[in-house]
Amino acid sequence: MLTSDALDFLARLAREFEPRRQELLAARRERAARVAAGERLDFLPETRAVRHADWSVAPAPADLNDRRVEITGPAEPKMTINALNSGAKVFMADFEDALSPTWQNVVAGQSALQAAVRRTLEFHSPEGKDYQLGDELATLVVRPRGWHLVERHVEVDGAPISGSLFDFGLYFFHNAAELRQRGSGPYFYLPKLQSHVEARLWNEVFVWSQEALGLPRGLVRATVLIETIWAAFEMDEILYELREHAAGLNAGRWDYIFSIIKAFSSEPEQALLPDRAQVTMAVPFMRSYAQLLVKTCHRRGAHAIGGMSAFIPNRREPEVTENALAKVREDKQREAGDGCDGTWVAHPDLVPVVMEVFDRALGDRPNQKYRQRSDIEVAAAELTDYAVPGGRITDAGLATNISVGIRYIAAWLDGTGAAALDNLMEDAATAEISRSQVWQWVRAGRFSRERVLSEIEPWRRSHPEAAEVFEQVALADDFVEFLTLASYPRLS
């Protein structure tokens, strides 16, 4: 993977775009300070013309036009084979929230995807089971790390390279031309964007990279996760900046909830949320966000992709599986009814269940873009009214957040980025909710610091390092921006 030509490409990418990345990270901090000082979240007046103008994104490539079921998981050999063979239309191979970014995981993940593109990927388990790619494969889409993360194992001019540029650049350099020859292209999911100017930077990266390798402009396609409250007010603008490379938007629900808590960390009562299990996609502010996403995408000819339901089946416990299937089916029926063109699942056993839901909604059509949803009007007040009818902050919710947070951090530090805990699929985004809710509840006076420490204490024997990290991010005086930033130095 790390050939001299590949490293040269990465170095050129970093020198070209690292200064701008640093400027945008500084702009994030400045914006957060303005909100903390009382600035209201709202649609941008300076981009009103973009929102009201008639324009569309580029048409979807043939192999990215039907996205009714997308399976997600870490970019690991076994997962990649199972996901590509799962019957889903798309596999999102993750270098972000579902992958613990140990150096071994990152490089092995890139190697696995390189082999998958060429259909030579195989995996031989320690138990002696062989895994191979079948004839009908899902379309591969890759999620690099967010703009805020670095890859400290590779330095350019004495500084760690951006995790985004490393993940994107290595995959693009090794696979873009090969994918084109095979009738596909380098397709990406872009995480954690907070503004359209951050999308503009990605578009500039795409243009530069295609020119650098002599590939046609527009070969790249990118789907943006709307998983921050700031991005929810700039959906049109984000698509506009990426319009020759845009494929759609995705409702990244878990990080979206986390971003709300973070945005109002200086005044937690403004967005005081109940137990995580009660903040569903059916509550008013989440409904507004999801429906605005569908309307925006379809007006611009882009795909609207639903988010992840955390429920997963358990083949050893039929009752758990029955409950999971019912919860997932209900969630996906809501998304299909709203007009989503597809959605995410985290387990192969969920593919046929969700496929049935979207087959019923789409019929012979590849998507629902014809549903313009002109009946939907979402005002800023609806995106920022965080009342949850009947919502409660409970002792059980506190215990669950601490239990899930510590166990997930332990898995992440041990090299596992997607962990099945209590029959839910947890990743970095759900762990962020767990620790940020504890921080918010303490700041709002719902629980004392001593009460939280008493809940953490039993975990120190079984998960000492994870308990230490959780205490650090859940009880800090100031809100820690990202759990992964605080934990990354502890990884190998």
PDB file of N, CA, C and O in Angstrom, residues 243-284:
ATOM      1  N   ARG A 243     -21.827  19.730  -6.393  1.00  0.00           N
ATOM      2  CA  ARG A 243     -22.867  19.306  -7.336  1.00  0.00           C
ATOM      3  C   ARG A 243     -22.369  18.448  -8.489  1.00  0.00           C
ATOM      4  O   ARG A 243     -23.092  17.561  -8.948  1.00  0.00           O
ATOM      5  N   GLU A 244     -21.131  18.641  -8.978  1.00  0.00           N
ATOM      6  CA  GLU A 244     -20.657  17.768 -10.064  1.00  0.00           C
ATOM      7  C   GLU A 244     -20.149  16.431  -9.525  1.00  0.00           C
ATOM      8  O   GLU A 244     -19.909  15.497 -10.292  1.00  0.00           O
ATOM      9  N   HIS A 245     -20.006  16.325  -8.199  1.00  0.00           N
ATOM     10  CA  HIS A 245     -19.554  15.086  -7.574  1.00  0.00           C
ATOM     11  C   HIS A 245     -20.559  14.539  -6.565  1.00  0.00           C
ATOM     12  O   HIS A 245     -20.302  13.502  -5.948  1.00  0.00           O
ATOM     13  N   ALA A 246     -21.679  15.217  -6.368  1.00  0.00           N
ATOM     14  CA  ALA A 246     -22.617  14.847  -5.303  1.00  0.00           C
ATOM     15  C   ALA A 246     -23.468  13.643  -5.681  1.00  0.00           C
ATOM     16  O   ALA A 246     -23.928  13.529  -6.820  1.00  0.00           O
ATOM     17  N   ALA A 247     -23.666  12.750  -4.715  1.00  0.00           N
ATOM     18  CA  ALA A 247     -24.545  11.602  -4.904  1.00  0.00           C
ATOM     19  C   ALA A 247     -25.761  11.660  -4.000  1.00  0.00           C
ATOM     20  O   ALA A 247     -26.772  11.017  -4.284  1.00  0.00           O
ATOM     21  N   GLY A 248     -25.681  12.396  -2.898  1.00  0.00           N
ATOM     22  CA  GLY A 248     -26.835  12.471  -2.007  1.00  0.00           C
ATOM     23  C   GLY A 248     -26.449  12.897  -0.615  1.00  0.00           C
ATOM     24  O   GLY A 248     -25.309  13.280  -0.346  1.00  0.00           O
ATOM     25  N   LEU A 249     -27.431  12.822   0.278  1.00  0.00           N
ATOM     26  CA  LEU A 249     -27.250  13.112   1.690  1.00  0.00           C
ATOM     27  C   LEU A 249     -27.784  11.939   2.499  1.00  0.00           C
ATOM     28  O   LEU A 249     -28.681  11.226   2.061  1.00  0.00           O
ATOM     29  N   ASN A 250     -27.216  11.761   3.681  1.00  0.00           N
ATOM     30  CA  ASN A 250     -27.621  10.682   4.574  1.00  0.00           C
ATOM     31  C   ASN A 250     -27.941  11.261   5.948  1.00  0.00           C
ATOM     32  O   ASN A 250     -27.237  12.150   6.432  1.00  0.00           O
ATOM     33  N   ALA A 251     -29.005  10.755   6.560  1.00  0.00           N
ATOM     34  CA  ALA A 251     -29.402  11.222   7.892  1.00  0.00           C
ATOM     35  C   ALA A 251     -28.597  10.485   8.957  1.00  0.00           C
ATOM     36  O   ALA A 251     -28.993   9.426   9.432  1.00  0.00           O
ATOM     37  N   GLY A 252     -27.449  11.040   9.321  1.00  0.00           N
ATOM     38  CA  GLY A 252     -26.577  10.424  10.323  1.00  0.00           C
ATOM     39  C   GLY A 252     -27.057  10.734  11.728  1.00  0.00           C
ATOM     40  O   GLY A 252     -26.530  11.592  12.422  1.00  0.00           O
ATOM     41  N   ARG A 253     -28.060  10.016  12.158  1.00  0.00           N
ATOM     42  CA  ARG A 253     -28.857  10.387  13.329  1.00  0.00           C
ATOM     43  C   ARG A 253     -28.082  10.431  14.631  1.00  0.00           C
ATOM     44  O   ARG A 253     -28.313  11.300  15.465  1.00  0.00           O
ATOM     45  N   TRP A 254     -27.169   9.478  14.861  1.00  0.00           N
ATOM     46  CA  TRP A 254     -26.526   9.414  16.175  1.00  0.00           C
ATOM     47  C   TRP A 254     -25.577  10.575  16.388  1.00  0.00           C
ATOM     48  O   TRP A 254     -25.599  11.238  17.438  1.00  0.00           O
ATOM     49  N   ASP A 255     -24.727  10.859  15.417  1.00  0.00           N
ATOM     50  CA  ASP A 255     -23.845  12.018  15.543  1.00  0.00           C
ATOM     51  C   ASP A 255     -24.636  13.321  15.545  1.00  0.00           C
ATOM     52  O   ASP A 255     -24.202  14.318  16.134  1.00  0.00           O
ATOM     53  N   TYR A 256     -25.775  13.339  14.889  1.00  0.00           N
ATOM     54  CA  TYR A 256     -26.613  14.538  14.870  1.00  0.00           C
ATOM     55  C   TYR A 256     -27.072  14.886  16.285  1.00  0.00           C
ATOM     56  O   TYR A 256     -27.003  16.045  16.718  1.00  0.00           O
ATOM     57  N   ILE A 257     -27.524  13.875  17.032  1.00  0.00           N
ATOM     58  CA  ILE A 257     -27.942  14.104  18.414  1.00  0.00           C
ATOM     59  C   ILE A 257     -26.757  14.580  19.246  1.00  0.00           C
ATOM     60  O   ILE A 257     -26.862  15.520  20.043  1.00  0.00           O
ATOM     61  N   PHE A 258     -25.626  13.925  19.071  1.00  0.00           N
ATOM     62  CA  PHE A 258     -24.404  14.323  19.783  1.00  0.00           C
ATOM     63  C   PHE A 258     -24.037  15.767  19.483  1.00  0.00           C
ATOM     64  O   PHE A 258     -23.670  16.541  20.377  1.00  0.00           O
ATOM     65  N   SER A 259     -24.165  16.182  18.224  1.00  0.00           N
ATOM     66  CA  SER A 259     -23.769  17.546  17.849  1.00  0.00           C
ATOM     67  C   SER A 259     -24.669  18.591  18.496  1.00  0.00           C
ATOM     68  O   SER A 259     -24.234  19.713  18.764  1.00  0.00           O
ATOM     69  N   ILE A 260     -25.934  18.239  18.725  1.00  0.00           N
ATOM     70  CA  ILE A 260     -26.852  19.170  19.388  1.00  0.00           C
ATOM     71  C   ILE A 260     -26.411  19.402  20.827  1.00  0.00           C
ATOM     72  O   ILE A 260     -26.363  20.546  21.313  1.00  0.00           O
ATOM     73  N   ILE A 261     -26.083  18.318  21.521  1.00  0.00           N
ATOM     74  CA  ILE A 261     -25.597  18.456  22.894  1.00  0.00           C
ATOM     75  C   ILE A 261     -24.335  19.307  22.915  1.00  0.00           C
ATOM     76  O   ILE A 261     -24.169  20.189  23.772  1.00  0.00           O
ATOM     77  N   LYS A 262     -23.438  19.067  21.960  1.00  0.00           N
ATOM     78  CA  LYS A 262     -22.178  19.820  21.905  1.00  0.00           C
ATOM     79  C   LYS A 262     -22.423  21.290  21.588  1.00  0.00           C
ATOM     80  O   LYS A 262     -21.814  22.177  22.201  1.00  0.00           O
ATOM     81  N   ALA A 263     -23.326  21.570  20.652  1.00  0.00           N
ATOM     82  CA  ALA A 263     -23.568  22.955  20.236  1.00  0.00           C
ATOM     83  C   ALA A 263     -24.053  23.809  21.400  1.00  0.00           C
ATOM     84  O   ALA A 263     -23.737  25.000  21.485  1.00  0.00           O
ATOM     85  N   PHE A 264     -24.834  23.189  22.299  1.00  0.00           N
ATOM     86  CA  PHE A 264     -25.401  23.945  23.417  1.00  0.00           C
ATOM     87  C   PHE A 264     -24.744  23.557  24.745  1.00  0.00           C
ATOM     88  O   PHE A 264     -25.376  23.634  25.796  1.00  0.00           O
ATOM     89  N   SER A 265     -23.480  23.174  24.687  1.00  0.00           N
ATOM     90  CA  SER A 265     -22.799  22.738  25.905  1.00  0.00           C
ATOM     91  C   SER A 265     -22.647  23.857  26.926  1.00  0.00           C
ATOM     92  O   SER A 265     -22.587  23.599  28.127  1.00  0.00           O
ATOM     93  N   SER A 266     -22.603  25.101  26.459  1.00  0.00           N
ATOM     94  CA  SER A 266     -22.480  26.214  27.402  1.00  0.00           C
ATOM     95  C   SER A 266     -23.801  26.512  28.107  1.00  0.00           C
ATOM     96  O   SER A 266     -23.820  27.119  29.186  1.00  0.00           O
ATOM     97  N   GLU A 267     -24.912  26.109  27.504  1.00  0.00           N
ATOM     98  CA  GLU A 267     -26.250  26.302  28.082  1.00  0.00           C
ATOM     99  C   GLU A 267     -27.031  25.003  27.937  1.00  0.00           C
ATOM    100  O   GLU A 267     -27.948  24.900  27.117  1.00  0.00           O
ATOM    101  N   PRO A 268     -26.678  23.962  28.702  1.00  0.00           N
ATOM    102  CA  PRO A 268     -27.259  22.631  28.470  1.00  0.00           C
ATOM    103  C   PRO A 268     -28.767  22.571  28.579  1.00  0.00           C
ATOM    104  O   PRO A 268     -29.399  21.720  27.947  1.00  0.00           O
ATOM    105  N   GLU A 269     -29.373  23.474  29.328  1.00  0.00           N
ATOM    106  CA  GLU A 269     -30.831  23.445  29.452  1.00  0.00           C
ATOM    107  C   GLU A 269     -31.533  23.743  28.128  1.00  0.00           C
ATOM    108  O   GLU A 269     -32.689  23.384  27.935  1.00  0.00           O
ATOM    109  N   GLN A 270     -30.841  24.379  27.185  1.00  0.00           N
ATOM    110  CA  GLN A 270     -31.459  24.687  25.892  1.00  0.00           C
ATOM    111  C   GLN A 270     -31.691  23.445  25.046  1.00  0.00           C
ATOM    112  O   GLN A 270     -32.533  23.455  24.147  1.00  0.00           O
ATOM    113  N   ALA A 271     -30.908  22.408  25.311  1.00  0.00           N
ATOM    114  CA  ALA A 271     -31.049  21.175  24.520  1.00  0.00           C
ATOM    115  C   ALA A 271     -30.912  19.971  25.436  1.00  0.00           C
ATOM    116  O   ALA A 271     -30.212  19.011  25.123  1.00  0.00           O
ATOM    117  N   LEU A 272     -31.590  20.012  26.569  1.00  0.00           N
ATOM    118  CA  LEU A 272     -31.485  18.939  27.541  1.00  0.00           C
ATOM    119  C   LEU A 272     -32.324  17.751  27.074  1.00  0.00           C
ATOM    120  O   LEU A 272     -33.557  17.807  27.062  1.00  0.00           O
ATOM    121  N   LEU A 273     -31.644  16.680  26.683  1.00  0.00           N
ATOM    122  CA  LEU A 273     -32.325  15.531  26.091  1.00  0.00           C
ATOM    123  C   LEU A 273     -32.516  14.425  27.112  1.00  0.00           C
ATOM    124  O   LEU A 273     -31.682  14.233  28.006  1.00  0.00           O
ATOM    125  N   PRO A 274     -33.609  13.656  26.991  1.00  0.00           N
ATOM    126  CA  PRO A 274     -33.857  12.530  27.900  1.00  0.00           C
ATOM    127  C   PRO A 274     -32.984  11.333  27.542  1.00  0.00           C
ATOM    128  O   PRO A 274     -32.101  11.421  26.681  1.00  0.00           O
ATOM    129  N   ASP A 275     -33.251  10.209  28.195  1.00  0.00           N
ATOM    130  CA  ASP A 275     -32.497   8.989  27.919  1.00  0.00           C
ATOM    131  C   ASP A 275     -32.406   8.745  26.415  1.00  0.00           C
ATOM    132  O   ASP A 275     -33.378   8.945  25.672  1.00  0.00           O
ATOM    133  N   ARG A 276     -31.262   8.282  25.990  1.00  0.00           N
ATOM    134  CA  ARG A 276     -31.000   8.100  24.558  1.00  0.00           C
ATOM    135  C   ARG A 276     -32.085   7.286  23.865  1.00  0.00           C
ATOM    136  O   ARG A 276     -32.492   7.603  22.738  1.00  0.00           O
ATOM    137  N   ALA A 277     -32.584   6.238  24.517  1.00  0.00           N
ATOM    138  CA  ALA A 277     -33.586   5.365  23.883  1.00  0.00           C
ATOM    139  C   ALA A 277     -34.871   6.108  23.566  1.00  0.00           C
ATOM    140  O   ALA A 277     -35.650   5.670  22.710  1.00  0.00           O
ATOM    141  N   GLN A 278     -35.094   7.252  24.233  1.00  0.00           N
ATOM    142  CA  GLN A 278     -36.322   8.015  24.007  1.00  0.00           C
ATOM    143  C   GLN A 278     -36.170   9.039  22.880  1.00  0.00           C
ATOM    144  O   GLN A 278     -37.162   9.608  22.422  1.00  0.00           O
ATOM    145  N   VAL A 279     -34.938   9.272  22.419  1.00  0.00           N
ATOM    146  CA  VAL A 279     -34.706  10.245  21.341  1.00  0.00           C
ATOM    147  C   VAL A 279     -34.715   9.482  20.020  1.00  0.00           C
ATOM    148  O   VAL A 279     -33.681   9.181  19.429  1.00  0.00           O
ATOM    149  N   THR A 280     -35.902   9.153  19.569  1.00  0.00           N
ATOM    150  CA  THR A 280     -36.062   8.359  18.354  1.00  0.00           C
ATOM    151  C   THR A 280     -36.282   9.276  17.146  1.00  0.00           C
ATOM    152  O   THR A 280     -36.446  10.489  17.274  1.00  0.00           O
ATOM    153  N   MET A 281     -36.352   8.662  15.978  1.00  0.00           N
ATOM    154  CA  MET A 281     -36.623   9.431  14.766  1.00  0.00           C
ATOM    155  C   MET A 281     -38.068   9.908  14.708  1.00  0.00           C
ATOM    156  O   MET A 281     -38.427  10.694  13.837  1.00  0.00           O
ATOM    157  N   ALA A 282     -38.898   9.466  15.648  1.00  0.00           N
ATOM    158  CA  ALA A 282     -40.302   9.893  15.665  1.00  0.00           C
ATOM    159  C   ALA A 282     -40.522  11.167  16.468  1.00  0.00           C
ATOM    160  O   ALA A 282     -41.606  11.750  16.406  1.00  0.00           O
ATOM    161  N   VAL A 283     -39.519  11.622  17.231  1.00  0.00           N
ATOM    162  CA  VAL A 283     -39.717  12.844  18.017  1.00  0.00           C
ATOM    163  C   VAL A 283     -39.690  14.049  17.074  1.00  0.00           C
ATOM    164  O   VAL A 283     -39.061  13.999  16.004  1.00  0.00           O
ATOM    165  N   PRO A 284     -40.351  15.147  17.423  1.00  0.00           N
ATOM    166  CA  PRO A 284     -40.569  16.236  16.461  1.00  0.00           C
ATOM    167  C   PRO A 284     -39.310  16.789  15.796  1.00  0.00           C
ATOM    168  O   PRO A 284     -39.276  16.941  14.562  1.00  0.00           O
TER     169      PRO A 284
END
